[in-house]
XYZ file of C-alpha atoms in Angstrom:
370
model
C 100.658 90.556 100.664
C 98.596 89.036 98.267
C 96.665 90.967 95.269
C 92.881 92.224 95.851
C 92.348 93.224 92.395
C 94.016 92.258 89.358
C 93.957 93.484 85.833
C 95.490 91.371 83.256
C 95.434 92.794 79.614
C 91.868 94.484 80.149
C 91.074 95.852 76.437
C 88.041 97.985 76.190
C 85.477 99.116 73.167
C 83.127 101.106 72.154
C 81.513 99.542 69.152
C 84.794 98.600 67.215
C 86.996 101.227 68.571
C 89.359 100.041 70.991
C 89.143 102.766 73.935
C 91.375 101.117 76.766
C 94.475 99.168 75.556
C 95.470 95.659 77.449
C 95.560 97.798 80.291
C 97.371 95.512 83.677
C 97.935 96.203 87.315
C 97.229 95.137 90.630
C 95.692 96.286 93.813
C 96.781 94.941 96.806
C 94.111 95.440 100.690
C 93.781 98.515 101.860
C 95.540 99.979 99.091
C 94.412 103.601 97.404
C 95.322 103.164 93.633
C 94.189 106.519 91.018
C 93.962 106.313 87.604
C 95.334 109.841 86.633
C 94.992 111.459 83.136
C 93.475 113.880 80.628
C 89.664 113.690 79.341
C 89.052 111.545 76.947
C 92.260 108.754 78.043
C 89.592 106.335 79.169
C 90.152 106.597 82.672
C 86.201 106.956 83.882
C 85.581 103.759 81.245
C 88.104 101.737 83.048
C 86.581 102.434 86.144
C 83.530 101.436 84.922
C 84.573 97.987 83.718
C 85.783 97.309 87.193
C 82.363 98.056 88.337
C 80.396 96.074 86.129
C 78.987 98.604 84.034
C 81.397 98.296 80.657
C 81.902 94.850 79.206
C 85.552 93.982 78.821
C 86.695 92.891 74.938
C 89.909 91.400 76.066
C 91.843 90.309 78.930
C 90.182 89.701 82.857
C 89.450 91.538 85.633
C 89.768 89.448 88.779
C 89.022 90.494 92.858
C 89.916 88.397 95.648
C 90.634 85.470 93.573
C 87.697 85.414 91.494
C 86.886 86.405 87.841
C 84.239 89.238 87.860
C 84.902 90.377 83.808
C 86.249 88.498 80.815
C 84.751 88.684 76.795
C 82.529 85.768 77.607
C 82.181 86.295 81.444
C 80.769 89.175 83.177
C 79.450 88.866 87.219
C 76.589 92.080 87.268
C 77.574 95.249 89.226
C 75.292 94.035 92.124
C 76.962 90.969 92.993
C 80.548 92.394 93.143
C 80.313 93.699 96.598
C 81.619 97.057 95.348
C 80.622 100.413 96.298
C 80.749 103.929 94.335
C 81.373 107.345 94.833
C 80.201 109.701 91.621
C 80.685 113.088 91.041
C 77.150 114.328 91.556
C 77.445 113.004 95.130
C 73.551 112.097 94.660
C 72.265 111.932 97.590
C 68.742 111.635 98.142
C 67.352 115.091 99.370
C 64.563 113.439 100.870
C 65.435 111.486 103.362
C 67.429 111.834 106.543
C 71.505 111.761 107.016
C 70.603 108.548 108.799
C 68.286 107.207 105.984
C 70.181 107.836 103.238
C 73.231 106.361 104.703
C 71.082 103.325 105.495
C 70.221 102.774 101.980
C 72.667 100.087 101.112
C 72.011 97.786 104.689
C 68.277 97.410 104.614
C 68.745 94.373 104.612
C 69.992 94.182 108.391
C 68.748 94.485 111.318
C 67.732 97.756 112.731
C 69.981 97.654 115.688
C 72.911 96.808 113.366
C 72.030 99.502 110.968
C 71.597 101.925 113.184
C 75.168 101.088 114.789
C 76.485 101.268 111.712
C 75.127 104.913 110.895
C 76.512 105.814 114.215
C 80.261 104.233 113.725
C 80.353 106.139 110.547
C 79.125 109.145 111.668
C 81.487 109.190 113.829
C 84.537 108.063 111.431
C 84.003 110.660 109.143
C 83.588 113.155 111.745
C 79.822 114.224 111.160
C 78.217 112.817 114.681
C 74.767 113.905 115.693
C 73.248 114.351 111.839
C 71.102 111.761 111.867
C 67.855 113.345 111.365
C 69.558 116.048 109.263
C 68.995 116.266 105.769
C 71.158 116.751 103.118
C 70.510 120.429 101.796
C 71.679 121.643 105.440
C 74.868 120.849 105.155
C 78.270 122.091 102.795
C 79.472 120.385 100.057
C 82.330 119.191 101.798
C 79.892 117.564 104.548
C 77.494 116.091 101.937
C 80.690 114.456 100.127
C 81.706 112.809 103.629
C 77.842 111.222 103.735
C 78.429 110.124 100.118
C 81.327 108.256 101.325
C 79.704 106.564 104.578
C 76.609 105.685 102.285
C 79.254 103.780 99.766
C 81.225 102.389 102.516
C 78.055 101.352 104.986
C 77.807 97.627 103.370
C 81.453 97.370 104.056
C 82.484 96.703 100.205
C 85.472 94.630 99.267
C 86.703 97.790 97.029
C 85.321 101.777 97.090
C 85.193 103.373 93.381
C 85.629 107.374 93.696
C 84.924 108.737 90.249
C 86.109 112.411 90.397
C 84.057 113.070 93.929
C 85.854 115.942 93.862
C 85.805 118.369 91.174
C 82.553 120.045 91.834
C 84.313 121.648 94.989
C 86.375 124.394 95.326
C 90.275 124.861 95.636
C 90.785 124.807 99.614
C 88.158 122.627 100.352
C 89.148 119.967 98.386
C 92.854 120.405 99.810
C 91.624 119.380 103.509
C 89.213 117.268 102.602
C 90.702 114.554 100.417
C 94.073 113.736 103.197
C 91.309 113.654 105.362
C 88.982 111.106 103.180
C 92.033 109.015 102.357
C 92.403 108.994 106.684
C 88.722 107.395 106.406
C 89.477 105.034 104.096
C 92.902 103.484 105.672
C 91.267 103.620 109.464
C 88.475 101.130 107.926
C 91.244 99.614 105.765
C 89.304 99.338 102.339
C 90.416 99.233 98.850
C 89.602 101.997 96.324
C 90.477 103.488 93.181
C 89.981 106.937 92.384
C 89.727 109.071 88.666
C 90.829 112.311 88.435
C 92.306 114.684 86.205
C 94.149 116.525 89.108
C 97.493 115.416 89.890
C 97.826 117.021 93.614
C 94.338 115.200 94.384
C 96.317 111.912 93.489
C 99.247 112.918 94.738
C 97.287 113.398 98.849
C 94.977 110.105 98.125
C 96.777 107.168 96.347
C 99.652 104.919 97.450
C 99.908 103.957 93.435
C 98.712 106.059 90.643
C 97.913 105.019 86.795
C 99.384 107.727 84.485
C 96.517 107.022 81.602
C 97.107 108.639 77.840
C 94.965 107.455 75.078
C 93.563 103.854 76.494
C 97.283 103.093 77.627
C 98.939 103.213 80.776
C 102.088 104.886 80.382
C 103.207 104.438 84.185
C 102.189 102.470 87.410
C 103.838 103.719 90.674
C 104.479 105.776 94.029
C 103.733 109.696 93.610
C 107.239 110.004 94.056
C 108.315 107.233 91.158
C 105.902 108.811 88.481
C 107.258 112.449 89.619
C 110.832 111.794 90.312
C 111.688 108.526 87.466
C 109.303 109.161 84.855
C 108.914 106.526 82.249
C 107.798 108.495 79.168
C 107.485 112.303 77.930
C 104.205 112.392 78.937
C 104.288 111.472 82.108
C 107.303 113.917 82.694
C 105.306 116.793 80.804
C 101.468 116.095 83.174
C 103.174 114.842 86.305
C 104.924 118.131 87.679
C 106.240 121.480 86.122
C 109.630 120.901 84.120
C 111.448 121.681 80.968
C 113.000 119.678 78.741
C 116.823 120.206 77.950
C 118.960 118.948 75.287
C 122.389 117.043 76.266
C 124.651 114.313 75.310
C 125.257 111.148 77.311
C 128.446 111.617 78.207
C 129.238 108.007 80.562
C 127.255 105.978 82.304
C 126.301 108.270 85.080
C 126.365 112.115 83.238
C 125.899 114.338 80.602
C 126.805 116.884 78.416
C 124.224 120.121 78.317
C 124.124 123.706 78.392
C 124.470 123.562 82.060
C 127.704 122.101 81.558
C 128.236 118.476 82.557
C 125.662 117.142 85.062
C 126.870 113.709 87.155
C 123.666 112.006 88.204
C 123.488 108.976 91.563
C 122.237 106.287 88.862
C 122.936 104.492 85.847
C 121.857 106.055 82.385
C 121.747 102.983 80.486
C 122.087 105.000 77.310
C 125.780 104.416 75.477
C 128.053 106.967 75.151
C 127.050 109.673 72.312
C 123.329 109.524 72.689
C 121.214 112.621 72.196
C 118.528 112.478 75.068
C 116.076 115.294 76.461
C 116.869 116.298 80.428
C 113.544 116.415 82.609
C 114.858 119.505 84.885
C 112.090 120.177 87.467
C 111.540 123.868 88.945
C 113.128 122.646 92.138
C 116.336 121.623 90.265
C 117.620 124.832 89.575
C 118.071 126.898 93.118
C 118.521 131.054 92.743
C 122.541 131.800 93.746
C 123.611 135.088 94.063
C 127.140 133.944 93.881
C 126.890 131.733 91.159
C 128.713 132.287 87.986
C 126.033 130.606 85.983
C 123.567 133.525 85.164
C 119.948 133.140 83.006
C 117.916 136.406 81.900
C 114.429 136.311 83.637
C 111.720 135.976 81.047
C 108.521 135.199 82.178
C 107.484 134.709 86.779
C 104.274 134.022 88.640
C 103.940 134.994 92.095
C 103.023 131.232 94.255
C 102.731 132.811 98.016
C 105.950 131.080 99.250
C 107.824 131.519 96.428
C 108.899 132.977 92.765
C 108.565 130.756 89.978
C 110.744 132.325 86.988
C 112.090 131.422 83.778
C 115.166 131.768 82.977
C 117.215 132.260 79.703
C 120.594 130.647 79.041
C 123.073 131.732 76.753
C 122.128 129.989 73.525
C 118.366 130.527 74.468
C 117.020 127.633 76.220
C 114.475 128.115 78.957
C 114.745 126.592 82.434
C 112.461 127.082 85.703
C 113.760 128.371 89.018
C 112.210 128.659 92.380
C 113.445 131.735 95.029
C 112.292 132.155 98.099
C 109.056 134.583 98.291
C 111.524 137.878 98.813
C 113.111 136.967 96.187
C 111.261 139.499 93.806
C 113.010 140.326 90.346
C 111.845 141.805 87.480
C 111.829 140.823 83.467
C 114.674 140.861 81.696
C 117.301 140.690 85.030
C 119.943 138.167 85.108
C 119.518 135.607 87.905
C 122.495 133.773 89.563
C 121.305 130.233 89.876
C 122.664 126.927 90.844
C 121.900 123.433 89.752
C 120.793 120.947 92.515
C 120.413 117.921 90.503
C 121.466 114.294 91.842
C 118.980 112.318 90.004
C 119.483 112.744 86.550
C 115.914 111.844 84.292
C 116.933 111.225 80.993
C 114.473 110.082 77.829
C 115.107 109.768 74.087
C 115.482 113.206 72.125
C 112.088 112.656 70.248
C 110.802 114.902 67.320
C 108.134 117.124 69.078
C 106.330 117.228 65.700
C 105.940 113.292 64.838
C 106.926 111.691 68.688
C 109.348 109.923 66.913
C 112.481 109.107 69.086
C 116.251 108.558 67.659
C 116.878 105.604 69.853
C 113.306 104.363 68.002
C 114.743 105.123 64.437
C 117.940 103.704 65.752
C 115.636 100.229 66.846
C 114.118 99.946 63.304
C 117.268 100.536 61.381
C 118.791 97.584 63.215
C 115.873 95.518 63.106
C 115.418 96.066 59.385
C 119.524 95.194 59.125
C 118.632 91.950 60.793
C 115.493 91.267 58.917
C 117.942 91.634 55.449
C-alpha cells in the first residue's frame, strides 16, 4: 500500500525558535494516525502545518504524491482538499442540521447535496435531523454533525484537533470507537491531537509520541505501550515503575526481583546497568508466593486494586488484584512476576537525563577522536 501523506524532516518555527524538530512519518489510506503528547510539544502546530495554516522552515510535507508545504512552497489550506475537526465543534447555531452540514458542497447540485446530508445522517447514526438545529441536541450529537460537516466534501485526509476534550468521561469513551467506526466505513484518512492516551489508544492504528518538537516514537498502541523506545514514552504511555538491574546475558537480568529471563534479545552486553519498565499488569497478587512487598499506597479502579508495593531494599513496584482483593496499608502482599517481555532502557541520571551507555558513547568517541 502506497503512502497518502508523507512527512520528511518537517522543521517548524515560530519567529527563530525552532518548535517542531525534522519531524518524519507516513500515512498510508484509510489509516487513523494521532499525534499524542503533553501541551506545549507542538503537536496542535504540526497539525496545523499539514493543514496549511503554519509555514514549514524545513523539510516537505507531501499528500498523494504531491508537495503541499516546503520553505519556498506552500499550496493554501483551501486547495488541499482537507477537512477539520476543532475543538469548539463550531457549528453554526443558525442554521439547520441539514444546512450546516451542507456548508462545504454548495457547490453541487441540490439533489446531490441533499443525498449526501442523508447518507451521512445516516452513517453517523443521527437520521431524521435535518431541520433540527444545533442547540437541540447533546454534545456528543453536535460532535457527530461536526464530523459529517468535515467529511461532506469527501476530503482526501480529516484533521481532528482535540474534538474531544470539551466532553465528559463516559461520553467520550463510546463515542470516539464509534467515530473511528465512521471514519473506516467511509475509508478516509485522519490524524488526530490529543493529550489523552486511551482516546488514542480507541482511534489510531499509529500514534506519534510528541515531546518537545520531537517525535520520540511512531507505532501500534501496542508497540509504543509494550516496546517503548525512550523514558518518556515508557513514563506517558501507561502506568509503570522503573527498576534497577544488571544485564545479565542476552535475554535476562539481574534485579531485586531476582533474575528475570525475557522472549527477546537485550542487545545490551553483559554488565550493563539499565532501568526495567515493569507495568502494573506485570506483577500478579500470589498468596502463595514467597516473594512478599509491604503495601504502601492503593486506589480503588472498580474491577480491580491498584497497590504499591515495597520490596526489601525499598523499591516500589505496582500490582493489580482482582476487585475483592481489598488490603490495607502497611500489609505484606504475596505477588508473582508475569513478565515475558523484558523492556529495558539505559540507567539515566533522573536529574540531568544523562544515560551511562551515552557517557559510555562520548568517552569512546572522544578515544577515537585522540
Amino acid at each position: 500500500m502506497t503512502a497518502h501523506l508523507n512527512l520528511t524532516d518537517v522543521t517548524l518555527a515560530y519567529g527563530d525558535t525552532d518548535i517542531v524538530h525534522s519531524v518524519s512519518l507516513e500515512l498510508k489510506k484509510g489509516e487513523v494516525g494521532c499525534l499524542l503528547g503533553p501541551s506545549g510539544c507542538g503537536k496542535s502546530t504540526l497539525l496545523r502545518a499539514i493543514a496549511g495554516f503554519e509555514p514549514v522552515k524545513a523539510g516537505e510535507i507531501k499528500m498523494l504524491g504531491h508537495t503541499l508545504s516546503t520553505a519556498s512552497q506552500n499550496i493554501p489550506t483551501e486547495k488541499r482538499n482537507i477537512g477539520m475537526v476543532f475543538q469548539d465543534i463550531a457549528l453554526f447555531p443558525h442554521l439547520s442540521i441539514a444546512e450546516n452540514i451542507k456548508f462545504g458542497i454548495r457547490s453541487w447540485s441540490k439533489a446531490d447535496q441533499k443525498q449526501r446530508v442523508t447518507e451521512l445522517l445516516d452513517l453517523i447514526g443521527l437520521p431524521g435531523t435535518e431541520e433540527r438545529y444545533p442547540h437541540s441536541l447533546s454534545g456528543g450529537q453536535q460532535q457527530r454533525i461536526a464530523l459529517a460537516r468535515a467529511m461532506a466534501p469527501k476530503p482526501d485526509l480529516l484533521l481532528l484537533d482535540e474534538p474531544f476534550s470539551g466532553l465528559d468521561a463516559n461520553l467520550r469513551e463510546t463515542l470516539v470507537p464509534e467515530i473511528r467506526e465512521i471514519l473506516k466505513q467511509e475509508q478516509m484518512s485522519a490524524i488526530l491531537v490529543t493529550h489523552d492516551q486511551m482516546e488514542a489508544f480507541a482511534m489510531a492504528d499509529k500514534i506519534a509520541v510528541m515531546q518537545q518538537g520531537v517525535i520520540q516514537q511512531w507505532g501500534t498502541a501496542f508497540n509504543i505501550y509494550h516496546e517503548p523506545k525512550t523514558r518518556f514514552v515508557a513514563d506517558f504511555v501507561g502506568l509503570g515503575e522503573f527498576l534497577k538491574a544488571t544485564v545479565k546475558d542476552e535475554y535476562s537480568v539481574e534485579s531485586a526481583l531476582g533474575c528475570l529471563v525475557g522472549d527477546e534479545p537485550l542487545n545490551y552486553p553483559p554488565g550493563t546497568p539499565v532501568e526495567l519498565l515493569i507495568r502494573p499488569d506485570d506483577i500478579q497478587h500470589s498468596e502463595s508466593s514467597p516473594l512478599t512487598g509491604r503495601i504502601v499506597r492503593k486506589w480503588f479502579r472498580g474491577s480491580h486494586y491498584l497497590y504499591h508495593v515495597q520490596l526489601e531494599h525499598g523499591e516500589i513496584l505496582p500490582c493489580i488484584t482482582a476487585c475483592h482483593h481489598d488490603h490495607d496499608e502497611g500489609e505484606d502482599l504475596g505477588i508473582s512476576i508475569e513478565l515475558d517481555h523484558l523492556v529495558v532502557l539505559p540507567l539515566c541520571d533522573p536529574e540531568t537525563g544523562v544515560c551511562d551507555l551515552q557517557q559510555a558513547e562520548v568517552v569512546q568517541a572522544q578515544a577515537i577522536n585522540l
